[in-house]
mmCIF file of C-alpha atoms in Angstrom:
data_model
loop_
_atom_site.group_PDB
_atom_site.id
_atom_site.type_symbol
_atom_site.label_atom_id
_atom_site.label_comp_id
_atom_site.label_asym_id
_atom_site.label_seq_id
_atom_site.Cartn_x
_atom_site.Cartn_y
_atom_site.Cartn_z
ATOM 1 C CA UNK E 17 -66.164 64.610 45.884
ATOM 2 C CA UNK E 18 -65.114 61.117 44.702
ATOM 3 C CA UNK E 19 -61.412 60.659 43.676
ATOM 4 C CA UNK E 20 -59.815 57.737 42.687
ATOM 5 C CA UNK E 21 -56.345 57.983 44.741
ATOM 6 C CA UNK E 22 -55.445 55.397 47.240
ATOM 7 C CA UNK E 23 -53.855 56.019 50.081
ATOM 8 C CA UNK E 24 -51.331 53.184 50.328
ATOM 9 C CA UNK E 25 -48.108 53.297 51.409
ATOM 10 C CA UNK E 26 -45.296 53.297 49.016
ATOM 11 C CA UNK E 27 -41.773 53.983 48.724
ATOM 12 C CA UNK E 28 -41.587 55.046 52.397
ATOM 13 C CA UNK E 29 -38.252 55.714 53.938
ATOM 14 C CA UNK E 30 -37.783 54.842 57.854
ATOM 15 C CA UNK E 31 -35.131 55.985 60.015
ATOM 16 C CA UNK E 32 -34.030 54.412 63.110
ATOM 17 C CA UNK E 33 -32.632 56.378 66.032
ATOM 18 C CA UNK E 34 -29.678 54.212 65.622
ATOM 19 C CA UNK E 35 -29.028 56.021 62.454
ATOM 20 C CA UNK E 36 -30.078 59.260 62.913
ATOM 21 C CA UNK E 37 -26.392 60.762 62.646
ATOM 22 C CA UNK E 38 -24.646 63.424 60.523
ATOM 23 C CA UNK E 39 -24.506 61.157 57.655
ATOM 24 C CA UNK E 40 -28.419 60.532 58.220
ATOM 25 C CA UNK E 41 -27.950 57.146 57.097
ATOM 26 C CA UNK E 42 -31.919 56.011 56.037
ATOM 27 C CA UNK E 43 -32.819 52.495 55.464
ATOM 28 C CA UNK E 44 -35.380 52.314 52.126
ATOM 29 C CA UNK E 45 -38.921 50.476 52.528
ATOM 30 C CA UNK E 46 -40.146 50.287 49.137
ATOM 31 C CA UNK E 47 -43.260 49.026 47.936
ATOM 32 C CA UNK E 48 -42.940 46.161 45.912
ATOM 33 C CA UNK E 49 -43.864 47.421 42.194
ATOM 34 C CA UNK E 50 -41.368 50.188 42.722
ATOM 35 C CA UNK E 51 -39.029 47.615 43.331
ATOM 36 C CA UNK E 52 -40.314 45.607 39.822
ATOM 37 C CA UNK E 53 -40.378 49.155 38.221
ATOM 38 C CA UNK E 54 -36.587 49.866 38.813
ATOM 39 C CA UNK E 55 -35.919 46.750 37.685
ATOM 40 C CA UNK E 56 -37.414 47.210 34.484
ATOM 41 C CA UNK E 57 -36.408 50.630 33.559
ATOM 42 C CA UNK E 58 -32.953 50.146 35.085
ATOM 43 C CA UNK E 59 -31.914 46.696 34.284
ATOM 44 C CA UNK E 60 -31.527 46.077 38.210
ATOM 45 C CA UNK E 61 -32.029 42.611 40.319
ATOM 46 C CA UNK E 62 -34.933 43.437 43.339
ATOM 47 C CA UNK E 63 -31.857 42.906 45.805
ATOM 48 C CA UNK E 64 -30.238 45.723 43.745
ATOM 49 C CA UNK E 65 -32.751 48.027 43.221
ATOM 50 C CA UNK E 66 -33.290 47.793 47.085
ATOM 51 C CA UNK E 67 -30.101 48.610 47.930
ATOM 52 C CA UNK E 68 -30.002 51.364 45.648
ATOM 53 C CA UNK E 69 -32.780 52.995 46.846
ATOM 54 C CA UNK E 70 -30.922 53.062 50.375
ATOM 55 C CA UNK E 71 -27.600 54.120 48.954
ATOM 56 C CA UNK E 72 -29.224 56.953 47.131
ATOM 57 C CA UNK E 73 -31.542 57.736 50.220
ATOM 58 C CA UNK E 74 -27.869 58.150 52.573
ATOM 59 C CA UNK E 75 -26.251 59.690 49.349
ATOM 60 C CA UNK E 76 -29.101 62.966 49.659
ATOM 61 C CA UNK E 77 -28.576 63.586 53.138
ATOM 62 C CA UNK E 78 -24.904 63.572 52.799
ATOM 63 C CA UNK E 79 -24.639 65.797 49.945
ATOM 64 C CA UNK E 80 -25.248 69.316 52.283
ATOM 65 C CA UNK E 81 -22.701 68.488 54.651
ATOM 66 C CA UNK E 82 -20.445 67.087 51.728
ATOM 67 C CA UNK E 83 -20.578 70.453 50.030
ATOM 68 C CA UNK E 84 -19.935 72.269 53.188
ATOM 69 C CA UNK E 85 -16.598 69.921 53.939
ATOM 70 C CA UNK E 86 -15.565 70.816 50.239
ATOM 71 C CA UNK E 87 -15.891 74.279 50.684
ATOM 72 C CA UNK E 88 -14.790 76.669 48.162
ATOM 73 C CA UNK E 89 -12.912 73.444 46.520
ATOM 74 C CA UNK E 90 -15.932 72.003 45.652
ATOM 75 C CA UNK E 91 -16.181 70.210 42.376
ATOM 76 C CA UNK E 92 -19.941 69.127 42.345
ATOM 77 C CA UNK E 93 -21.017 65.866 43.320
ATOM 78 C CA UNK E 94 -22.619 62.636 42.055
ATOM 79 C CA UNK E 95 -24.086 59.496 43.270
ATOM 80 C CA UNK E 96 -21.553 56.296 41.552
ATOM 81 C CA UNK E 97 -24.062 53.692 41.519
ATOM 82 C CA UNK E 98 -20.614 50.899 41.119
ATOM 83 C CA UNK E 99 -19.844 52.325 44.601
ATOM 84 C CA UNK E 100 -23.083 52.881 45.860
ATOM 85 C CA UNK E 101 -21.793 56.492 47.266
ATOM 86 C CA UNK E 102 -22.113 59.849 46.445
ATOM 87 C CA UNK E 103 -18.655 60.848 44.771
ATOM 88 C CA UNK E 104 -17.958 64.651 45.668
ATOM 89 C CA UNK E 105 -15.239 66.662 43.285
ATOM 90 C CA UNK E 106 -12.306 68.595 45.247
ATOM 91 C CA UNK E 107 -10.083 71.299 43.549
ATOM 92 C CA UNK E 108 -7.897 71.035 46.567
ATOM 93 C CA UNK E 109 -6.603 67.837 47.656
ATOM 94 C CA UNK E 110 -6.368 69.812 51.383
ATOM 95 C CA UNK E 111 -10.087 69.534 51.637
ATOM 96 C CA UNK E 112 -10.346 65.401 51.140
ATOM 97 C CA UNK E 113 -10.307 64.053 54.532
ATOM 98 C CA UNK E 114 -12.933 66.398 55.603
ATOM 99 C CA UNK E 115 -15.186 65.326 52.616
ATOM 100 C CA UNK E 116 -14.313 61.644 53.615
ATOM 101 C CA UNK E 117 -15.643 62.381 56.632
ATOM 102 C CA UNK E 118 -18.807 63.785 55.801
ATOM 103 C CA UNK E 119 -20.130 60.370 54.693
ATOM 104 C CA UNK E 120 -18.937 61.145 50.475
ATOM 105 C CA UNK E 121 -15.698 59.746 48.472
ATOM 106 C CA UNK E 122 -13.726 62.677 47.105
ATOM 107 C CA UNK E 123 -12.553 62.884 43.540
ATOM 108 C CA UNK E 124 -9.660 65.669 41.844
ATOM 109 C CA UNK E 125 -11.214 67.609 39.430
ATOM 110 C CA UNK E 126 -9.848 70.335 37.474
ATOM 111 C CA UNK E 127 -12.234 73.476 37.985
ATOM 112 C CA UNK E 128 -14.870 74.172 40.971
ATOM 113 C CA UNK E 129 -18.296 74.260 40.732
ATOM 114 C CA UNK E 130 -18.428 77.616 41.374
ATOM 115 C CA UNK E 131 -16.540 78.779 38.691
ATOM 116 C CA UNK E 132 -18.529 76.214 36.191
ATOM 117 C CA UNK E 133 -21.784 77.334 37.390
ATOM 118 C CA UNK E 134 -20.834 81.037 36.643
ATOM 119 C CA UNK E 135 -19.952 80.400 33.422
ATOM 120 C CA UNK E 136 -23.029 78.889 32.756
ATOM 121 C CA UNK E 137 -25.291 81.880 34.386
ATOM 122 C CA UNK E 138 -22.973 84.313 31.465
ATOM 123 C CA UNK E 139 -24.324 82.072 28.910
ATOM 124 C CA UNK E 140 -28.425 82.379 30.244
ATOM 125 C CA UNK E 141 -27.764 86.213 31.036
ATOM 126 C CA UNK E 142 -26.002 86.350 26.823
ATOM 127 C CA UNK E 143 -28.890 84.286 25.949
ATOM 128 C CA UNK E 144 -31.441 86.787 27.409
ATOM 129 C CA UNK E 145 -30.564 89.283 25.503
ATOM 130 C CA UNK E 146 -29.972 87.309 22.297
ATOM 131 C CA UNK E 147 -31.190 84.423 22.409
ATOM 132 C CA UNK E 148 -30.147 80.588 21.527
ATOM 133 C CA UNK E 149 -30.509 79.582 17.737
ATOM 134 C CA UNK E 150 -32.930 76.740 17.071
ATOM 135 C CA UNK E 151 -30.545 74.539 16.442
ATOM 136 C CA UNK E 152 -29.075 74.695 19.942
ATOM 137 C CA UNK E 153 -30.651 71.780 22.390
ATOM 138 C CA UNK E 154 -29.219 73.713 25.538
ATOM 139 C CA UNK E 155 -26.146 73.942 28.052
ATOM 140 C CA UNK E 156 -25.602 72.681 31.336
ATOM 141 C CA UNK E 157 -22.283 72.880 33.634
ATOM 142 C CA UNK E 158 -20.414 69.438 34.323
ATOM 143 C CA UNK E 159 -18.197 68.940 36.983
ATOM 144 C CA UNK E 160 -16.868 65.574 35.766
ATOM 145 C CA UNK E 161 -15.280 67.178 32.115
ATOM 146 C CA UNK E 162 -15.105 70.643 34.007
ATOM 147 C CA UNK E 163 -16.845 72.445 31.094
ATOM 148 C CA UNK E 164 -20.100 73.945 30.294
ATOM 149 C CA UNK E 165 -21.622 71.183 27.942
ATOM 150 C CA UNK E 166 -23.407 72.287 25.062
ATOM 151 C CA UNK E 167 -25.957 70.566 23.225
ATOM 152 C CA UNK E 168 -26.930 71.425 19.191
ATOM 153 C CA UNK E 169 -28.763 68.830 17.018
ATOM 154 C CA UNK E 170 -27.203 66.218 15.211
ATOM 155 C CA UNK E 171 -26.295 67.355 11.855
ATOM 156 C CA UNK E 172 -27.059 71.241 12.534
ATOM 157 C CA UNK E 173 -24.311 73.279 11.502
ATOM 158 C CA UNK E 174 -24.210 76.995 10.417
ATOM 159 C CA UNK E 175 -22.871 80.797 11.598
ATOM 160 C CA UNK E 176 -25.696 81.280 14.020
ATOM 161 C CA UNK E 177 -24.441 77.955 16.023
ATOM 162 C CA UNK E 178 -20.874 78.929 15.429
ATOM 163 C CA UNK E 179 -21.780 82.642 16.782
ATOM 164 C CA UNK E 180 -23.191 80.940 19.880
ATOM 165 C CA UNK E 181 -20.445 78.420 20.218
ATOM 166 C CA UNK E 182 -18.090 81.571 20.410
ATOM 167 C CA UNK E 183 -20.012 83.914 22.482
ATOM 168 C CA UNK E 184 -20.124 80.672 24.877
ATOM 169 C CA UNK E 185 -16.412 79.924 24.965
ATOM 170 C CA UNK E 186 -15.993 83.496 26.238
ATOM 171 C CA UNK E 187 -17.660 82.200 29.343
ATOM 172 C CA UNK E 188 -15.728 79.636 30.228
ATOM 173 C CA UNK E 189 -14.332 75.948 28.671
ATOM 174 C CA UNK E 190 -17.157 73.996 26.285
ATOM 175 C CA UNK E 191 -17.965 70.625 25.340
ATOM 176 C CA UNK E 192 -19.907 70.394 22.156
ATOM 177 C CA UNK E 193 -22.519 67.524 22.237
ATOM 178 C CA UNK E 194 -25.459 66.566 19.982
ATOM 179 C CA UNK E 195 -28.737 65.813 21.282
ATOM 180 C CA UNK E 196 -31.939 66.014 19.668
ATOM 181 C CA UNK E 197 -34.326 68.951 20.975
ATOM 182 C CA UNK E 198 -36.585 69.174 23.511
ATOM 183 C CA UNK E 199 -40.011 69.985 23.282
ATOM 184 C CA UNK E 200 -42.828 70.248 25.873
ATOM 185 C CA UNK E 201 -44.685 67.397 26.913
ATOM 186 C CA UNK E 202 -47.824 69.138 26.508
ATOM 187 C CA UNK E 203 -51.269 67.800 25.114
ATOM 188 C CA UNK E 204 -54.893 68.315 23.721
ATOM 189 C CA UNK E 205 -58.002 66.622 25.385
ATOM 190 C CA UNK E 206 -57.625 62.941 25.745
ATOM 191 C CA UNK E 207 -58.847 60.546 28.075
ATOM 192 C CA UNK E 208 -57.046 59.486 31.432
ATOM 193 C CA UNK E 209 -56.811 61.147 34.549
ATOM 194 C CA UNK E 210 -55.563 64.531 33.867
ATOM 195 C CA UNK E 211 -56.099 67.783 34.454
ATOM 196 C CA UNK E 212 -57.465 70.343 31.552
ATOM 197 C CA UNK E 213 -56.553 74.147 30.912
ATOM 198 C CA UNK E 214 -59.180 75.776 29.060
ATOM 199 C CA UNK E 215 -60.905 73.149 28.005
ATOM 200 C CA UNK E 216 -58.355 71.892 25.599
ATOM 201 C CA UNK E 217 -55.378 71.200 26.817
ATOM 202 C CA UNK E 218 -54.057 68.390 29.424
ATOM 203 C CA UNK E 219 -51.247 68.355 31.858
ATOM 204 C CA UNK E 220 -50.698 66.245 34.422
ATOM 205 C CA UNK E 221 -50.235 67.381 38.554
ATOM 206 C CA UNK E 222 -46.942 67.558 40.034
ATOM 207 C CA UNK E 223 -47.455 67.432 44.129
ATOM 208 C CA UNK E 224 -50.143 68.022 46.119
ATOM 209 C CA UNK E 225 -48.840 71.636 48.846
ATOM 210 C CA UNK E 226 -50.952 73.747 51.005
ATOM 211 C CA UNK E 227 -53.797 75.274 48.734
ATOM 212 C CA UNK E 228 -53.444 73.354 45.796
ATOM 213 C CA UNK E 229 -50.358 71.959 43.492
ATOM 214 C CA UNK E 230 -47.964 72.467 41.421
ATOM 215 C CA UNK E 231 -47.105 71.837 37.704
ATOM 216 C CA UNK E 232 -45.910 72.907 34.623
ATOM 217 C CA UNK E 233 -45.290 77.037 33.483
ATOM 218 C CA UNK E 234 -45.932 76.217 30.100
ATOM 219 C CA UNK E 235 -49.408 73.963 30.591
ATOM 220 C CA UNK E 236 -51.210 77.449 31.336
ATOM 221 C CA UNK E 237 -50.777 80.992 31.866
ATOM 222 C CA UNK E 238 -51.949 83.161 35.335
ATOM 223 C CA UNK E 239 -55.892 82.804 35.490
ATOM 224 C CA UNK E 240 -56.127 80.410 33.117
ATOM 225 C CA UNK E 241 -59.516 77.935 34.686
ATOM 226 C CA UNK E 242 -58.494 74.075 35.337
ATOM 227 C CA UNK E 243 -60.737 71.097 35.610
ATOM 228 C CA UNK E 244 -60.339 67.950 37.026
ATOM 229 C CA UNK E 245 -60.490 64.268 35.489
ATOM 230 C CA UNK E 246 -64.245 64.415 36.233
ATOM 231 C CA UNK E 247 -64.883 67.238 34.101
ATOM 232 C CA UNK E 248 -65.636 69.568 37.932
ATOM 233 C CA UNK E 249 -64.039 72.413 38.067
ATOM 234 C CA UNK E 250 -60.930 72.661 40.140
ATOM 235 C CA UNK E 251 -59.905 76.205 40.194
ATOM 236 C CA UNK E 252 -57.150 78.690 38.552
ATOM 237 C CA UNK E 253 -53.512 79.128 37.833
ATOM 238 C CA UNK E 254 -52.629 81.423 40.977
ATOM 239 C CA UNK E 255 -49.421 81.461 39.269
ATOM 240 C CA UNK E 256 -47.448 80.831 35.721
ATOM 241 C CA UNK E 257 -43.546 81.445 34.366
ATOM 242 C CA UNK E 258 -42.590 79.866 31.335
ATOM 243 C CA UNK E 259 -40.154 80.463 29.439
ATOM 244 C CA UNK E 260 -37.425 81.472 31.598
ATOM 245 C CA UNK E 261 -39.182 79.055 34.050
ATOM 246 C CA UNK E 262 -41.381 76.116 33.447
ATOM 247 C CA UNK E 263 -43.191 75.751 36.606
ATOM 248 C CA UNK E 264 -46.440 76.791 38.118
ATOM 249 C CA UNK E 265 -48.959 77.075 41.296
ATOM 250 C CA UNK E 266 -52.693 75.938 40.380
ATOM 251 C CA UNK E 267 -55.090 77.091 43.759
ATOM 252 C CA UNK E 268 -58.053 74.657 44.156
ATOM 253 C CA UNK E 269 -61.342 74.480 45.349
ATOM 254 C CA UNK E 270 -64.618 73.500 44.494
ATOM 255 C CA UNK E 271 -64.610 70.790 46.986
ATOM 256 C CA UNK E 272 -61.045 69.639 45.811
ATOM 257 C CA UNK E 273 -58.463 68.300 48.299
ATOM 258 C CA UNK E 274 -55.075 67.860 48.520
ATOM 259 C CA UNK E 275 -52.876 64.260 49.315
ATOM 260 C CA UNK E 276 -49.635 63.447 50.039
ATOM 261 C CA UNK E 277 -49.878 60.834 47.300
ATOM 262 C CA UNK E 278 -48.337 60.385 44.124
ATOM 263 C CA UNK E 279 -49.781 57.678 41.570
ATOM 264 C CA UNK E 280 -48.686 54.730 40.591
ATOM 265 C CA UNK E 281 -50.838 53.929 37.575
ATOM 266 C CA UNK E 282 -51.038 49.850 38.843
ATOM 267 C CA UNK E 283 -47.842 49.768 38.398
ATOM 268 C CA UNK E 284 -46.172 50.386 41.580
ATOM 269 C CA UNK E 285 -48.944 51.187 44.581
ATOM 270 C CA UNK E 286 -49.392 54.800 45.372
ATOM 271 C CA UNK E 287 -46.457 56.623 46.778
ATOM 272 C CA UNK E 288 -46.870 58.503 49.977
ATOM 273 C CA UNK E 289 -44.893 62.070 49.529
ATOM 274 C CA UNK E 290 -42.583 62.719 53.071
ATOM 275 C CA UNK E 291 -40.443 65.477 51.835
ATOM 276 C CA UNK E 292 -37.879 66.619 49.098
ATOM 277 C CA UNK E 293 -34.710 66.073 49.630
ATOM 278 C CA UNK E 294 -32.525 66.710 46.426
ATOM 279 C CA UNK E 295 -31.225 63.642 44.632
ATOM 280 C CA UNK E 296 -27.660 63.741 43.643
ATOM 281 C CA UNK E 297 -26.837 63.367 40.230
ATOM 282 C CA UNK E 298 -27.138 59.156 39.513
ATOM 283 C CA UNK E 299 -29.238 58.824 41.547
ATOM 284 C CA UNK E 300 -32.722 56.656 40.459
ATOM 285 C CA UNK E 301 -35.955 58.786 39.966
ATOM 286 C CA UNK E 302 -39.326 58.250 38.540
ATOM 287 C CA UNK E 303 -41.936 59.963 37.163
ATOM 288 C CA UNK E 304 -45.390 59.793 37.180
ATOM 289 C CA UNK E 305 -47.704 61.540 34.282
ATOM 290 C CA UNK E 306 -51.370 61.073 32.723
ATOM 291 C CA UNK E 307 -50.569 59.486 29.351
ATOM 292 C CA UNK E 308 -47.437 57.209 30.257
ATOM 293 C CA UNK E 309 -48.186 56.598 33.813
ATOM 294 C CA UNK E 310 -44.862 55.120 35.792
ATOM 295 C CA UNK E 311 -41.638 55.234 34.845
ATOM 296 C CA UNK E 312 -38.226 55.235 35.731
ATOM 297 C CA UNK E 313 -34.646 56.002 35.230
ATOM 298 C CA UNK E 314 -31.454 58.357 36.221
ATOM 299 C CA UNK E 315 -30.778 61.734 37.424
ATOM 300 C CA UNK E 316 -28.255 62.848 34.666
ATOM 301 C CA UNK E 317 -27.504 66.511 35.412
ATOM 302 C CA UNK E 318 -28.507 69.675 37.599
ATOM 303 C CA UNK E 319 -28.888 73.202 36.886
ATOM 304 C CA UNK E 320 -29.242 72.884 33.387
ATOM 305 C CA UNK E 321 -30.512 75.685 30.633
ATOM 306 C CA UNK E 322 -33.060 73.732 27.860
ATOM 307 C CA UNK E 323 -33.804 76.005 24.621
ATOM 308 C CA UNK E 324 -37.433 75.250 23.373
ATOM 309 C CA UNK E 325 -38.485 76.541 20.771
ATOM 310 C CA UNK E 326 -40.879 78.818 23.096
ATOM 311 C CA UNK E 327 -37.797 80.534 24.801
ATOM 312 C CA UNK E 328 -35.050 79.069 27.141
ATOM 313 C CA UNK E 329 -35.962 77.673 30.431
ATOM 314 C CA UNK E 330 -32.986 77.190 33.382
ATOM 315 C CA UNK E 331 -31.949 75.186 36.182
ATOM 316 C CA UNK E 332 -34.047 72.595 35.104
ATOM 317 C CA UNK E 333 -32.854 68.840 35.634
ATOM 318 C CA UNK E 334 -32.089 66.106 33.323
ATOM 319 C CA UNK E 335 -32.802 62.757 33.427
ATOM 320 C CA UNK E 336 -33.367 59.444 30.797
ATOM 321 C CA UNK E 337 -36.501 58.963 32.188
ATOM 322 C CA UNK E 338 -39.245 58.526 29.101
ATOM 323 C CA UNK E 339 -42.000 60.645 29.118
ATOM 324 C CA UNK E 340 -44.517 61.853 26.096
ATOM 325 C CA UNK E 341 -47.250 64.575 25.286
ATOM 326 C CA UNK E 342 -49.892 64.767 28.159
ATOM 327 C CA UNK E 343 -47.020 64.164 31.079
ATOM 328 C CA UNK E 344 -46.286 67.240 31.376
ATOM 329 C CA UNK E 345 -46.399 68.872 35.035
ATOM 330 C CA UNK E 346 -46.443 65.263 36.381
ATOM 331 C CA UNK E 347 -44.371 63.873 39.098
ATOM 332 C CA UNK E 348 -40.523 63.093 39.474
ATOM 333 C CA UNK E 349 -39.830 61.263 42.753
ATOM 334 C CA UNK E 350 -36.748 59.386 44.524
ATOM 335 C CA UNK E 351 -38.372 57.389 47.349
ATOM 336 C CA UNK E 352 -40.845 59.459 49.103
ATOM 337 C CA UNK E 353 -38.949 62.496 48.321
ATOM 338 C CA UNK E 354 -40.364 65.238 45.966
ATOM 339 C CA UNK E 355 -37.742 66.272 42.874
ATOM 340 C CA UNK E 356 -39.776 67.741 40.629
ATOM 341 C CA UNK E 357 -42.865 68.674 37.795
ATOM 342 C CA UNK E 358 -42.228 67.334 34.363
ATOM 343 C CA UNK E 359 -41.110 70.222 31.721
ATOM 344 C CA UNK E 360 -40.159 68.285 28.496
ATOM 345 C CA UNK E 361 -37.705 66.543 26.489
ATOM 346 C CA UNK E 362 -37.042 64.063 23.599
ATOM 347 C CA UNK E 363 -38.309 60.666 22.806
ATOM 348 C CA UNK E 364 -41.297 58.685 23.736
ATOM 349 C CA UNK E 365 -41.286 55.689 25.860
ATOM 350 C CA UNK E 366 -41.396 53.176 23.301
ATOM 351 C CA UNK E 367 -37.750 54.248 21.490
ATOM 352 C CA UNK E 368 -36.808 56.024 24.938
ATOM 353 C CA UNK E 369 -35.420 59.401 25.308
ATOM 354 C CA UNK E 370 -34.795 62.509 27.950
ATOM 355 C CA UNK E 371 -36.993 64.185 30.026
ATOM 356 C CA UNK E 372 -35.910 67.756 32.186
ATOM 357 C CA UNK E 373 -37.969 68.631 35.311
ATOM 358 C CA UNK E 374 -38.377 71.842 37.098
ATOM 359 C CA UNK E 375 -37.233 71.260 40.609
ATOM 360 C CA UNK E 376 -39.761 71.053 43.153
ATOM 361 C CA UNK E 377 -37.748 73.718 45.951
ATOM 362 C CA UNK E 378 -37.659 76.276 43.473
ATOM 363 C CA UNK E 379 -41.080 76.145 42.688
ATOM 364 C CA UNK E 380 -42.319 76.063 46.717
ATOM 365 C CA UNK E 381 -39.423 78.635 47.331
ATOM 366 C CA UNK E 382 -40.666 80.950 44.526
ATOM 367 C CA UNK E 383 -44.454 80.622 45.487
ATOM 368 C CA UNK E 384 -44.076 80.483 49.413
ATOM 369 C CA UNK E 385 -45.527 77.395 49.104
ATOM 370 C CA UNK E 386 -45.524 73.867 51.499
ATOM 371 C CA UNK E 387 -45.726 70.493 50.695
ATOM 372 C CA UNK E 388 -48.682 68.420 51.547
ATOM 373 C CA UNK E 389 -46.376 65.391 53.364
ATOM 374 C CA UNK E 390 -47.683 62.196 54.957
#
């Protein structure tokens, strides 16, 4: 059948042998509208936004061994874009050289990731079993004010949010934020090039992996039919978890294929998909979605819990990317490597706003699924 992707190369990484080392050290190729789309969405020069990419590219390959070096001192780790290195956090000044070595800068920080992240897993498990108030945005550990952050909506107040508050503090040391809630960026039936769920609702497709792709939880349940842009059927939600999840495996067919491709709307030429490394925190990422097209932005936090209004959905990542109704299930890249599917946020891309993705290895992991890579 016809489609209307392109197979052109963009934001391809290449590594020389020269390079190939324990630090991995990539040098960035990108195409030039990615180049002119960082610069617009992050205020960068096309020098810069070059030299980011290949900062940020090293950054992701050090992180593992980074982590390793830190040990059980580790602190969680960031990519410092004034540096242009990823900044790992030590409880133990002991373990610093070693970190050094590993290709990251070490920083002192108070409490370990560890410890951080377990507090935050007490809050999802108390959560479970009764769950968020409304008026609570969500929670996410933060290495760099070593506390679980939580967010409630500006000018909400009340003894449910105090209730939470407390229940949370048992857990482990809290920030209280505000931030505005997030919603879905799901859609009814309007033009583009989407994919629809039943006829009336449209999502947008993460990545292309072996048998179909992946997308959004919450843009259809298990079984639910899909169609295509061209109104031809595509084939069924193999699988579906949202809330708790927002992530899910659509199997094609039909004469459907699968490419290593994700769109670039005009904007930036097509990008070709080689992998998914995990972007540190800082790091640049875009996203790419049937009603706003391309976009980019920041990577502002990992592993973090988002209360909709459906239920509370975990280890999802944030980022100030814009995105609106229709995106959802779209693309978040770095480079050529795979992040994540769209989930929701707040905001629309003419005020701005933040978006939350569903990371891409949990959802391959979860499935036993394989990206389709160029």
């Amino acid at each position: 059948m016809r489609r209307r992707i392109a197979l052109a190369v963009g934001g391809a990484a290449v590594l020389t042998a020269s390079l190939i080392s324990a630090a991995l050290a990539p040098v960035a190729q990108a195409s030039p509208g990615l180049i002119a789309a960082m610069q617009r969405d992050l205020g960068l020069t096309a020098a810069q936004a070059s030299a980011r990419l290949t900062q940020e590219m090293t950054a992701s390959r050090v992180m593992p061994a980074a982590q390793r070096a830190a040990g059980a001192a580790f602190g969680g780790a960031w990519f410092d874009p004034a540096r242009g290195e990823l900044v790992v956090g030590v409880t133990d000044p002991a373990v610093a050289a070693a970190v050094r070595q590993a290709g990251a800068e070490p920083t002192p920080v108070a409490i370990s990731a560890a410890r951080l992240d377990a507090a935050k897993a007490e809050i999802d498990m108390s959560a479970k079993t009764e769950p968020a108030p409304a008026a609570v945005s969500g929670w996410r550990a933060d290495p760099r004010s070593g506390s679980v952050v939580v967010a409630v909506r500006p000018g909400a107040h009340g003894p449910e949010v105090e209730e939470f508050l407390v229940r949370a503090r048992k857990a482990g040391p809290v920030t209280v934020v505000t931030a505005p809630k997030a919603e879905p960026f799901a859609a009814g039936t309007v033009g583009g090039d989407p994919y629809y769920i039943n006829g009336n609702t449209r999502c947008s497709i993460g990545f292309s992996v072996h048998g179909g792709f992946v997308s959004a939880g919450h843009c259809g349940g298990t079984g639910s039919p899909v169609v295509g842009w061209d109104g031809s059927a595509m084939g069924n939600f193999a699988g579906s978890s949202f809330p708790g999840n927002d992530y899910a495996f659509i199997r094609i067919g039909n004469g459907w294929w699968t490419a290593p491709v994700v769109l670039g709307w005009g904007t930036v030429s097509d990008v070709l998909v080689r992998g998914s490394w995990v972007a540190p925190v800082g790091t640049s990422v875009c996203r790419s979605g049937s009603t706003t097209h391309w976009h980019c932005g920041t990577v502002l936090g990992h592993n973090e819990t988002v209360n909709y209004s459906q239920g509370a959905v975990h280890q999802m990542t944030r980022t100030n990317v814009c995105a609106e109704p229709g995106d959802s299930g779209g693309s978040f890249i770095t480079g050529d490597q795979a992040q994540g599917v769209t989930s929701g946020g707040w905001g629309n891309c003419g005020s701005g706003g933040e978006t939350w993705f569903q990371p891409v290895n949990e959802i391959l992991q979860n499935y036993s699924l394989s990206l389709v890579t160029a």
